[in-house]
Short mmCIF file of C-alpha atoms (C1' of nucleotides) in Angstrom, two decimals:
data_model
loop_
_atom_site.label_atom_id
_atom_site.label_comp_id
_atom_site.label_asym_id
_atom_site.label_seq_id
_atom_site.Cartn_x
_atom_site.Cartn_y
_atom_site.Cartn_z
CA UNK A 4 120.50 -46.88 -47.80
CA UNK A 5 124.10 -46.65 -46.66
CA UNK A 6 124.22 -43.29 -47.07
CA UNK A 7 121.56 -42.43 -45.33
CA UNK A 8 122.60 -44.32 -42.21
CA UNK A 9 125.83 -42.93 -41.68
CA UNK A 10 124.09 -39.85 -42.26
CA UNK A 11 122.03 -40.47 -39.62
CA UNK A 12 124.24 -41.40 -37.26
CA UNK A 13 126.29 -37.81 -37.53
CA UNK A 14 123.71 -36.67 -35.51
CA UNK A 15 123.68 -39.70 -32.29
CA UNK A 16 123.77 -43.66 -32.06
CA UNK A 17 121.12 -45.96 -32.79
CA UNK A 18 121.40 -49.76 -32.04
CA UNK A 19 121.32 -52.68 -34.84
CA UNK A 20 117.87 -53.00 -34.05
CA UNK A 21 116.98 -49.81 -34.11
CA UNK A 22 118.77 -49.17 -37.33
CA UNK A 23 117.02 -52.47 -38.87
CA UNK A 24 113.29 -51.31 -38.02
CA UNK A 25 114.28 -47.54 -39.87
CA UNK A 26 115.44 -49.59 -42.93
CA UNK A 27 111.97 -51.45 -43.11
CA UNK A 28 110.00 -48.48 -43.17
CA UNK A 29 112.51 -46.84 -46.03
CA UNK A 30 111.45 -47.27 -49.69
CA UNK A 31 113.55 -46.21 -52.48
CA UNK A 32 111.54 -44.32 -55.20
CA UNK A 33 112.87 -42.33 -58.46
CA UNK A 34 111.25 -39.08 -59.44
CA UNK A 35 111.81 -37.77 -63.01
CA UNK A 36 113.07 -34.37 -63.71
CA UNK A 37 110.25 -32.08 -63.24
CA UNK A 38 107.86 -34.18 -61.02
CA UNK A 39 106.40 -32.64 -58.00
CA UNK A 40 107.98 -34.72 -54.38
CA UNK A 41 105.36 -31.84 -53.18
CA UNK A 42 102.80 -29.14 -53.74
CA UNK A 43 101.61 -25.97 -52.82
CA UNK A 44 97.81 -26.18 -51.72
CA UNK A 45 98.75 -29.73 -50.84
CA UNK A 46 99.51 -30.91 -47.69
CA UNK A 47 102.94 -32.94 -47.71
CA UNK A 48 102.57 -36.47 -46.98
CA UNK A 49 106.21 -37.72 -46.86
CA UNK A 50 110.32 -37.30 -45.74
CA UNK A 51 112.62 -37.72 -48.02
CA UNK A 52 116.71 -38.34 -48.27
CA UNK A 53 118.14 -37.36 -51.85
CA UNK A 54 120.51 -40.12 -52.47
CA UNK A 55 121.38 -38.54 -56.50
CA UNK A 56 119.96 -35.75 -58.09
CA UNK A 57 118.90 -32.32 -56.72
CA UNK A 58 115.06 -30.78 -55.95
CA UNK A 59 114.47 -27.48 -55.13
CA UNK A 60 112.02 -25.68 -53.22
CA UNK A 61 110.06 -23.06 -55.44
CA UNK A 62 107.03 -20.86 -54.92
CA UNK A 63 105.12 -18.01 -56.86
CA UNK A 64 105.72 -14.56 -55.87
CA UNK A 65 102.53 -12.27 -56.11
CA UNK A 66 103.23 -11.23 -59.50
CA UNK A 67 103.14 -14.42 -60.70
CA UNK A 68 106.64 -15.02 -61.26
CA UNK A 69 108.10 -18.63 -60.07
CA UNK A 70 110.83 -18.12 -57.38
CA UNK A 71 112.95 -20.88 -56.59
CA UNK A 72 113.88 -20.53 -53.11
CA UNK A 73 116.23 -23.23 -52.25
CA UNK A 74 118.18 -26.21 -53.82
CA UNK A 75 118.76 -29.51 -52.41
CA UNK A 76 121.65 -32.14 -52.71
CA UNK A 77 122.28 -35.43 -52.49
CA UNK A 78 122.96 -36.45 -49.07
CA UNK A 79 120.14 -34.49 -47.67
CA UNK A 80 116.54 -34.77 -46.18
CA UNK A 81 113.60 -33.14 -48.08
CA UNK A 82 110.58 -32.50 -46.53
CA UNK A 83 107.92 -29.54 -46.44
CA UNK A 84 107.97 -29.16 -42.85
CA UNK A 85 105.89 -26.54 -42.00
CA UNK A 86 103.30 -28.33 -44.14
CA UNK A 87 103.98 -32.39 -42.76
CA UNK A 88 104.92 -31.15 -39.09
CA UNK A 89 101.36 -29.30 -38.82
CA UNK A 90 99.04 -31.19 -41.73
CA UNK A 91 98.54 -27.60 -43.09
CA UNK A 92 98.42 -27.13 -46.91
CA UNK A 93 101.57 -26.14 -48.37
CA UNK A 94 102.05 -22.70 -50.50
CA UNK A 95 105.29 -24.17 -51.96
CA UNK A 96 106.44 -26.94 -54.58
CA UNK A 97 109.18 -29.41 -53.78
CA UNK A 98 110.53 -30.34 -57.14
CA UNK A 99 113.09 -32.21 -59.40
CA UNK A 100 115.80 -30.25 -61.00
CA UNK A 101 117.24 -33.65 -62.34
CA UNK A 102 116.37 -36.98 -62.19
CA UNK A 103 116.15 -38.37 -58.45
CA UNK A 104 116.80 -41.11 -56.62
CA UNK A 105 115.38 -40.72 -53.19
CA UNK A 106 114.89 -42.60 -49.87
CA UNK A 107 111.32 -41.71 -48.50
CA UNK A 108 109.57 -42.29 -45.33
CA UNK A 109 105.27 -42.15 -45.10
CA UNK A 110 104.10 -39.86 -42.64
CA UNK A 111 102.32 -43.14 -40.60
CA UNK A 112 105.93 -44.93 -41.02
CA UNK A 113 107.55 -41.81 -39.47
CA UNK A 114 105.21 -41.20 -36.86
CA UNK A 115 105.83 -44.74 -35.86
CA UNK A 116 109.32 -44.50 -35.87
CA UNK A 117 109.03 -41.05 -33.68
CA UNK A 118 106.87 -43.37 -30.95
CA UNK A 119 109.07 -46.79 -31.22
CA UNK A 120 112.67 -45.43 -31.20
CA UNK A 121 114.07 -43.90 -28.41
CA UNK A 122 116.12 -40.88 -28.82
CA UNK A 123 114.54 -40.76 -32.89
CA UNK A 124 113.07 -37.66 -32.24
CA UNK A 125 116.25 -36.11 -30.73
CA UNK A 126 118.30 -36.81 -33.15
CA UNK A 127 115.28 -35.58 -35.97
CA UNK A 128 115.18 -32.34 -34.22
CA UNK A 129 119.15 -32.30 -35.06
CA UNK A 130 119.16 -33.06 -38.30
CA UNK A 131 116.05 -30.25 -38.57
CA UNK A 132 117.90 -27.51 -37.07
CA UNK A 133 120.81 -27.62 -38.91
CA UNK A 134 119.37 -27.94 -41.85
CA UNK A 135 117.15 -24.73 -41.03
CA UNK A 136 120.20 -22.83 -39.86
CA UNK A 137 122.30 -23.81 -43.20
CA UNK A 138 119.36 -22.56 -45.16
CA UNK A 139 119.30 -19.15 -43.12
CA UNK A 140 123.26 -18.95 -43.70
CA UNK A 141 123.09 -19.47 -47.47
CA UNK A 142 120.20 -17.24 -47.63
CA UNK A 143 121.33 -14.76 -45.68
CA UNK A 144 124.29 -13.58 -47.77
CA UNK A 145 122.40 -12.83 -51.20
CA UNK A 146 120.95 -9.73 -49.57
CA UNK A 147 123.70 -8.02 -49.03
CA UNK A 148 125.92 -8.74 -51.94
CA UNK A 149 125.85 -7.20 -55.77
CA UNK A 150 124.63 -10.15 -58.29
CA UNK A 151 128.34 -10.87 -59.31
CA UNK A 152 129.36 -11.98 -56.03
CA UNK A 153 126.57 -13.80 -55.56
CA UNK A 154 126.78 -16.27 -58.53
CA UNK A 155 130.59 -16.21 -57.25
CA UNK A 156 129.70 -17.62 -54.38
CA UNK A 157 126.88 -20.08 -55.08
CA UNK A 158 129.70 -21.21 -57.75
CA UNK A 159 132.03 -21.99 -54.19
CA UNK A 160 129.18 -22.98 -52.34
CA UNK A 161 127.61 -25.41 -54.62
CA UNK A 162 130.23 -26.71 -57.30
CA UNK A 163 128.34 -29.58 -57.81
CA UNK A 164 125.28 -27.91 -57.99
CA UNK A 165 126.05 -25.22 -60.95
CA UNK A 166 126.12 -27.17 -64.27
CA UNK A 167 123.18 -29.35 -63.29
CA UNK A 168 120.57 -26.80 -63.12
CA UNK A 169 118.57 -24.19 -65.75
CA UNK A 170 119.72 -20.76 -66.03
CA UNK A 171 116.12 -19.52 -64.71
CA UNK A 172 116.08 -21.28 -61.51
CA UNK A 173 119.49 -20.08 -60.40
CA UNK A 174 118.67 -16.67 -61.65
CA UNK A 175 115.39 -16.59 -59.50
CA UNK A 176 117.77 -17.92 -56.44
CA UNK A 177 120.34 -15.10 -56.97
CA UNK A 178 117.27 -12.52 -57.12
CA UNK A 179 117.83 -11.62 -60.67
CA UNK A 180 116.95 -11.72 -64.14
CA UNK A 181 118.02 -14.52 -66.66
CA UNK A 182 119.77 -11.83 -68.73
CA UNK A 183 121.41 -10.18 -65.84
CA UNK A 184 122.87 -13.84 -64.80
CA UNK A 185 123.89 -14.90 -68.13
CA UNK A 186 125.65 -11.23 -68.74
CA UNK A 187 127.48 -11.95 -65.69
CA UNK A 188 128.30 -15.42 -66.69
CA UNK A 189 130.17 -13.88 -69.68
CA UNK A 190 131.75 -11.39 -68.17
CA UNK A 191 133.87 -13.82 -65.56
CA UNK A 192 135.08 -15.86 -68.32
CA UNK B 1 107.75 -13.87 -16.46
CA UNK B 2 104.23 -14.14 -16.75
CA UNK B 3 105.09 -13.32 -20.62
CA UNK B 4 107.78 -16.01 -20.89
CA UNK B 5 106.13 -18.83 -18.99
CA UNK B 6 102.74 -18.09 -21.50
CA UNK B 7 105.23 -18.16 -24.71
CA UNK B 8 106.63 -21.32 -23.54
CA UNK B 9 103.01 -23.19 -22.69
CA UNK B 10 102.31 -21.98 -26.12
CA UNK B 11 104.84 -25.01 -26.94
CA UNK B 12 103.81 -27.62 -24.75
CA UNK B 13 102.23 -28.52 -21.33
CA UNK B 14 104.50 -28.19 -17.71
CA UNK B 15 102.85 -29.17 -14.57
CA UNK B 16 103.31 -26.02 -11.67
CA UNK B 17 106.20 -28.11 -10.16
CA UNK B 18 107.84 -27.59 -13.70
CA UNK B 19 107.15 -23.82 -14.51
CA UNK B 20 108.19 -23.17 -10.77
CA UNK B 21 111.61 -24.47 -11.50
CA UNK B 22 111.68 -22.94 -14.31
CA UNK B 23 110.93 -19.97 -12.68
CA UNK B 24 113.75 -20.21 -10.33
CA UNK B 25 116.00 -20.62 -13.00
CA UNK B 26 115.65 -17.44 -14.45
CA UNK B 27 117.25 -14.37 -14.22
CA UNK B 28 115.63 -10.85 -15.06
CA UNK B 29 118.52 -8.31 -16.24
CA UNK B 30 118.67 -5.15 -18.06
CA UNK B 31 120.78 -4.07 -21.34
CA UNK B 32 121.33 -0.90 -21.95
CA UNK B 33 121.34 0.53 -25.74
CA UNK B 34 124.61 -0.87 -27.50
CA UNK B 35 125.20 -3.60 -25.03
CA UNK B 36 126.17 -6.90 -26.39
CA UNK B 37 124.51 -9.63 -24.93
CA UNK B 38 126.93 -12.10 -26.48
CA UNK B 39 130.21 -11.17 -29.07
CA UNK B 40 131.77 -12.40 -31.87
CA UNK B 41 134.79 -14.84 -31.09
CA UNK B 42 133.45 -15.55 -27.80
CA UNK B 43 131.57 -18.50 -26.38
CA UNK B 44 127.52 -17.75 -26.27
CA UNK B 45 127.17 -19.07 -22.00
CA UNK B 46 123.44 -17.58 -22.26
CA UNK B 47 119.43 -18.06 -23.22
CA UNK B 48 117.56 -15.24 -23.41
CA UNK B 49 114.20 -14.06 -23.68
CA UNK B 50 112.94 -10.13 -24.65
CA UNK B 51 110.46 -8.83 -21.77
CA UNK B 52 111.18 -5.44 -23.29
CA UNK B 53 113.19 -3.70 -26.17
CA UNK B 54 115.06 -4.87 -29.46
CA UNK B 55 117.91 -6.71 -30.30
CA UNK B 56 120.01 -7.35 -33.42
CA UNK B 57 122.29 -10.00 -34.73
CA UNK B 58 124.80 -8.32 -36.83
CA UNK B 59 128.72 -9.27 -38.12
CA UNK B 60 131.22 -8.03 -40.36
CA UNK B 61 131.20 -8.89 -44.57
CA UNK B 62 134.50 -9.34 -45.86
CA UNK B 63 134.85 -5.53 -46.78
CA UNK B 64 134.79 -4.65 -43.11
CA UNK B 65 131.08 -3.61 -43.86
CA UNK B 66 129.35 -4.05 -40.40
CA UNK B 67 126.17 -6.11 -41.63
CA UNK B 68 122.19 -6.82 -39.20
CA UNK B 69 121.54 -10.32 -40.66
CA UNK B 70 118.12 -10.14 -38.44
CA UNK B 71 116.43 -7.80 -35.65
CA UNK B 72 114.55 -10.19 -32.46
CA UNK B 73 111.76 -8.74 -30.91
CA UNK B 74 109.60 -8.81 -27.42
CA UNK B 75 108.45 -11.73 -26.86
CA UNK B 76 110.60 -13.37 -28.59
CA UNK B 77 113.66 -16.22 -27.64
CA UNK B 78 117.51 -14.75 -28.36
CA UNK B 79 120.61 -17.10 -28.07
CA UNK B 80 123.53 -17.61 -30.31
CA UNK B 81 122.45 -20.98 -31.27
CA UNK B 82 125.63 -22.35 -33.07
CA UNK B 83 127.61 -20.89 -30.67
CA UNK B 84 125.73 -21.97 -27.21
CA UNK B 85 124.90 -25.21 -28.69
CA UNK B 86 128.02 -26.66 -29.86
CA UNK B 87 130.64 -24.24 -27.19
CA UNK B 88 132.41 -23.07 -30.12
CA UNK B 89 133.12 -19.45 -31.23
CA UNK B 90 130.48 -16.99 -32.53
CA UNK B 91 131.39 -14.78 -35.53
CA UNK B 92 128.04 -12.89 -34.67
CA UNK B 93 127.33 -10.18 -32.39
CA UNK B 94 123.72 -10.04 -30.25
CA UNK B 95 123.38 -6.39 -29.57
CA UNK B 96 120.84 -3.88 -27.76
CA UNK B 97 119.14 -2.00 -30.56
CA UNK B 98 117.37 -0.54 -27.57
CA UNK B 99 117.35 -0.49 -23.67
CA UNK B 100 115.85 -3.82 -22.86
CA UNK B 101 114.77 -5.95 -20.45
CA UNK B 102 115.94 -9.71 -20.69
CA UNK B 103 114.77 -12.80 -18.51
CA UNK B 104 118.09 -14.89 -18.83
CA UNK B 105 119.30 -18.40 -18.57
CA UNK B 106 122.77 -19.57 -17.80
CA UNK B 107 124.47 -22.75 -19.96
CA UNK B 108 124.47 -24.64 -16.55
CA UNK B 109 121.23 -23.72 -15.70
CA UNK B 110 119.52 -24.07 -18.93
CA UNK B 111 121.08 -27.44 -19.18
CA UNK B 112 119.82 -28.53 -15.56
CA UNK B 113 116.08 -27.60 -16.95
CA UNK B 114 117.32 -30.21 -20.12
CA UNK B 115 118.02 -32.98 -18.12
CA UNK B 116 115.24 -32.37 -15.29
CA UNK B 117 112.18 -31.77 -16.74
CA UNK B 118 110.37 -34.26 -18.78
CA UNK B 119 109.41 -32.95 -22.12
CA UNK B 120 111.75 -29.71 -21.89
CA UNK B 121 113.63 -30.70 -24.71
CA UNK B 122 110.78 -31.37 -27.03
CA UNK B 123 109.18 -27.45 -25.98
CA UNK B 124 112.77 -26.10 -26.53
CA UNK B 125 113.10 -27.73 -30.14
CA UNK B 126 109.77 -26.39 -30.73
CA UNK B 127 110.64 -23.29 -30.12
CA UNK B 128 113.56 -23.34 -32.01
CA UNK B 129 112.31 -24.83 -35.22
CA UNK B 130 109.51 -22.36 -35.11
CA UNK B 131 112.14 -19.60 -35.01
CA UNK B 132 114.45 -20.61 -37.14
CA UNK B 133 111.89 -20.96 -40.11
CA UNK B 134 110.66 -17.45 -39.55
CA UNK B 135 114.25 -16.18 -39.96
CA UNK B 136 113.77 -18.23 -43.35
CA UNK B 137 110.85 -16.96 -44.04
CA UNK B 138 111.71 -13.54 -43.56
CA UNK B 139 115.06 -13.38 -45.15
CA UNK B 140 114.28 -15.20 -48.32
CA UNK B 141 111.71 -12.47 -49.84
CA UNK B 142 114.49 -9.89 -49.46
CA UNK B 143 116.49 -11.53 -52.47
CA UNK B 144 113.64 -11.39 -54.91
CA UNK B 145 112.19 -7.88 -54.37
CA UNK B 146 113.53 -4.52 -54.74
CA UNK B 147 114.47 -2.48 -52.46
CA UNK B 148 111.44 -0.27 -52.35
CA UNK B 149 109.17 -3.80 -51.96
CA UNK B 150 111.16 -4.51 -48.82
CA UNK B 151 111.09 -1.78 -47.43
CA UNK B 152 107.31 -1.68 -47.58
CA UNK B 153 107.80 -5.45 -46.17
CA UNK B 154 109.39 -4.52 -43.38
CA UNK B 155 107.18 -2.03 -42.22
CA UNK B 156 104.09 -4.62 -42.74
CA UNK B 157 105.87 -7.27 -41.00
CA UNK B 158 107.77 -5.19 -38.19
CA UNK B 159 105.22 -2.22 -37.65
CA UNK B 160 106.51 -2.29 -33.89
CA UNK B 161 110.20 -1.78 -34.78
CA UNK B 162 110.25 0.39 -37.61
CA UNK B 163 110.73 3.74 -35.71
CA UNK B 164 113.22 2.35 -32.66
CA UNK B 165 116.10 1.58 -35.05
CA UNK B 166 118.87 3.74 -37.11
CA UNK B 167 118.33 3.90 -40.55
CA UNK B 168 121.84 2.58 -41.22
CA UNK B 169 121.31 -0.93 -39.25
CA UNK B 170 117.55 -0.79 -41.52
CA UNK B 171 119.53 -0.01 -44.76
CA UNK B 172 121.72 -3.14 -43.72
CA UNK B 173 119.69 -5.33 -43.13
CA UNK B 174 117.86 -4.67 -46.12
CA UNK B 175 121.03 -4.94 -47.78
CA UNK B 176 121.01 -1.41 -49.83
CA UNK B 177 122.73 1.92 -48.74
CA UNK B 178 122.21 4.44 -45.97
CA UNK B 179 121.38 7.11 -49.30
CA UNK B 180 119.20 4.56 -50.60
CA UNK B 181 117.07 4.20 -48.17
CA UNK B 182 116.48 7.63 -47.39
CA UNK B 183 115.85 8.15 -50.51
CA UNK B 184 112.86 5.60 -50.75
CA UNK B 185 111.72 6.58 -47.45
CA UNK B 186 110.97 10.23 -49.12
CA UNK B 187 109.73 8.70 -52.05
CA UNK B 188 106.69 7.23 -50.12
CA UNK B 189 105.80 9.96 -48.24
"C1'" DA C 15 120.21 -33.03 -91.57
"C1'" DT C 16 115.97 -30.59 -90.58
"C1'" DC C 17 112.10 -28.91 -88.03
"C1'" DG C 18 110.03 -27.30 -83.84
"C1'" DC C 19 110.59 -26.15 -79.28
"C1'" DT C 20 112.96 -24.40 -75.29
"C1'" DT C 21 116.89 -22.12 -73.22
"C1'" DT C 22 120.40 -18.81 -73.28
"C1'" DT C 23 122.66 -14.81 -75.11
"C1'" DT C 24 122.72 -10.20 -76.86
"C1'" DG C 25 121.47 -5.28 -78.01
"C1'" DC C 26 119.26 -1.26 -76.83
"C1'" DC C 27 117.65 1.89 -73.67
"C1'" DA C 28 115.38 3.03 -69.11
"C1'" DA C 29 115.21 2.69 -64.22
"C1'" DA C 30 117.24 1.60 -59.86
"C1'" DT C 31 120.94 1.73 -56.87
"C1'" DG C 32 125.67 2.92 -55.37
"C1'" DG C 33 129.69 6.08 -54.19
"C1'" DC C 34 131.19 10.11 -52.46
"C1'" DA C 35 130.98 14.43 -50.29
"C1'" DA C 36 128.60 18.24 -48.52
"C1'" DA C 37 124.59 19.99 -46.10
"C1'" DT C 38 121.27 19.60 -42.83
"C1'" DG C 39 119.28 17.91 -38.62
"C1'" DA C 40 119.43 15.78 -34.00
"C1'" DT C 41 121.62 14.75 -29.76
"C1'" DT C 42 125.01 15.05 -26.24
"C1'" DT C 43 128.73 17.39 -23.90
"C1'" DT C 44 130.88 21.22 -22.18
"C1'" DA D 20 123.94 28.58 -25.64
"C1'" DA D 21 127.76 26.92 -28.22
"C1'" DA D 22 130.53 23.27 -29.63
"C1'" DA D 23 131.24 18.73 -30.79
"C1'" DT D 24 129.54 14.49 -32.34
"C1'" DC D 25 126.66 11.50 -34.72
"C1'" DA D 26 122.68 10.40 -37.92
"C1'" DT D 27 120.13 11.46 -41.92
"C1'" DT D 28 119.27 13.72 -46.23
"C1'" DT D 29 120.57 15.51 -50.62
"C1'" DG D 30 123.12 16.46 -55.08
"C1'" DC D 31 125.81 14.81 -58.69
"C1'" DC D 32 127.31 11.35 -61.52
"C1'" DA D 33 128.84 6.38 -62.39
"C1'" DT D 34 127.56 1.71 -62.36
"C1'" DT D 35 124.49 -2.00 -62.06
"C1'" DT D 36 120.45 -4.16 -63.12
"C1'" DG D 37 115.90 -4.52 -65.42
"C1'" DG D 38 112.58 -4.74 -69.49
"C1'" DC D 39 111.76 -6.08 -73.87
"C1'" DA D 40 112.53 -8.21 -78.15
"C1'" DA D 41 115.32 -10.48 -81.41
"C1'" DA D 42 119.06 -13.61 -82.43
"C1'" DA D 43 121.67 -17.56 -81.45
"C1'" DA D 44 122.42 -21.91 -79.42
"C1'" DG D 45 120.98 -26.32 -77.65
"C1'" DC D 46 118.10 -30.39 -77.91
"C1'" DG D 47 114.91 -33.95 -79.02
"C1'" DA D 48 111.84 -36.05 -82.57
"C1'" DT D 49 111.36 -37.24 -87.19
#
DNA sequence: ATCGCTTTTTGCCAAATGGCAAATGATTTT
DNA sequence: AAAATCATTTGCCATTTGGCAAAAAGCGAT
């Protein structure tokens, strides 16, 4: 809970009270490796803060295969947006890489919390646009890069990240085959 | 401006005492091919929005490569977010693809609209989220496919831009070679 | 320790893409 | 029109990456 209010209040102040009535509506909640915090053709019901573990964001391409498009840390919000913001079903699963320990808000709670708290939604819309430009930045980069430099710099990027997580979903990240990464992998050491 | 003022109420609702001042506000202005509407290691003092034409947000990779992270249509917003929103200095340039026609905003004025208008700040965030997630959405296929699949992509998802804009800002932003591309583009015919 | 299962590594060869330079084509300037 | 400049295409070959299958390594259950 700590962590999540001081990582709240990066982004602008919020009185004691304030900060009280967001605590109420915050329940902490563990999800396995594996389990689903959302799914495509579902539509997402709840925000989250990653307080340990990491979740990624995966989909599947029209071939079939699973892409994972994005990891998650600790110390950051998880939500499907497109899916919560608009009640639309979601074509993407939000997922546990590891074990989790997560702070999550309902949608009713954080509706409420939009309407009660002045300034909430500024400060939302904050957190929300970084987060979308940070993905766009670490995105961004794979394009134009050969696969070595790539896992180089997720390695920089994420060095917590790196040891925690399969082979395939980093490989699907970088854009490339599981052989391709792990002959790359060899050749650096 | 009658194209700008029906994006914007696409957002949210203004009463005609809003959109006139709105109105007021802005600024039409012209960019010729090549022009930079805002530069790297400057300060981004403008909002823009594309009556006309093509822009492109491009920088330079570490090997000097010059590199078009994304292309911005009509109809569409263009500001250096980081860079307008936080005064601090771009490493990206904005750049005519084409001759275009711009409706601009100053800093000062765009931030008198922020603190005037009721509910300005709520459109604006709209607006931004909802671009900000197509740049997502847009770059993140590009890492999984090859380069033929993106091409092919592109031309489904930017059928309007496809024959305004060199090859070599295409290849780019694709993130494969001038030879390459030219080389796929005669495989398909 | 062993079995069964999943993940990662490796070998082999094919396909895709890059690097470089020259040729061609297009556009602007003189 | 010719020259100069810039953009695109092409040829040749090297390098990277993919596809597939088998081997090796890792891991949990017994």
């Amino acid at each position: 809970m700590k962590e999540l209010l001081s990582y709240i209040l990066q982004f602008g102040n919020l009185n004691q009270q304030q900060i009280d009535l967001i605590s109420k509506k915050a329940t902490e909640i563990t999800f396995s490796k594996d389990e689903y915090f959302s799914e495509a053709g579902k539509i997402a019901v709840q925000v989250g803060f990653i307080i340990e573990g990491i979740m990624r964001v995966c989909y599947y391409n029209n071939k079939g295969e699973e892409i994972t498009r994005y990891f998650i840390e600790e110390n950051n919000m998880v939500v499907d947006l497109e899916s919560f913001n608009n009640s639309i079903c979601s074509s993407a699963y939000v997922q546990a890489v590891t074990d989790c320990k997560l702070i999550v808000f309902s949608k009713p709670d954080w509706e409420e919390l939009l309407a009660t708290i002045v300034g909430w939604d500024t400060i939302v819309h904050k957190i929300i646009s970084r987060a979308l430009m940070q993905k766009v930045d670490r995105r961004s980069p794979l394009v134009s890069e050969d696969a070595t430099t790539r896992y180089l710099s997720f390695m920089e990027k994420y060095p917590k990240v790196i040891n925690r997580i399969p082979l395939s979903y980093l490989a699907s990240y970088l854009g490339i085959t599981q052989s391709s990464l792990s002959r790359i992998r060899k050749n650096i050491r």
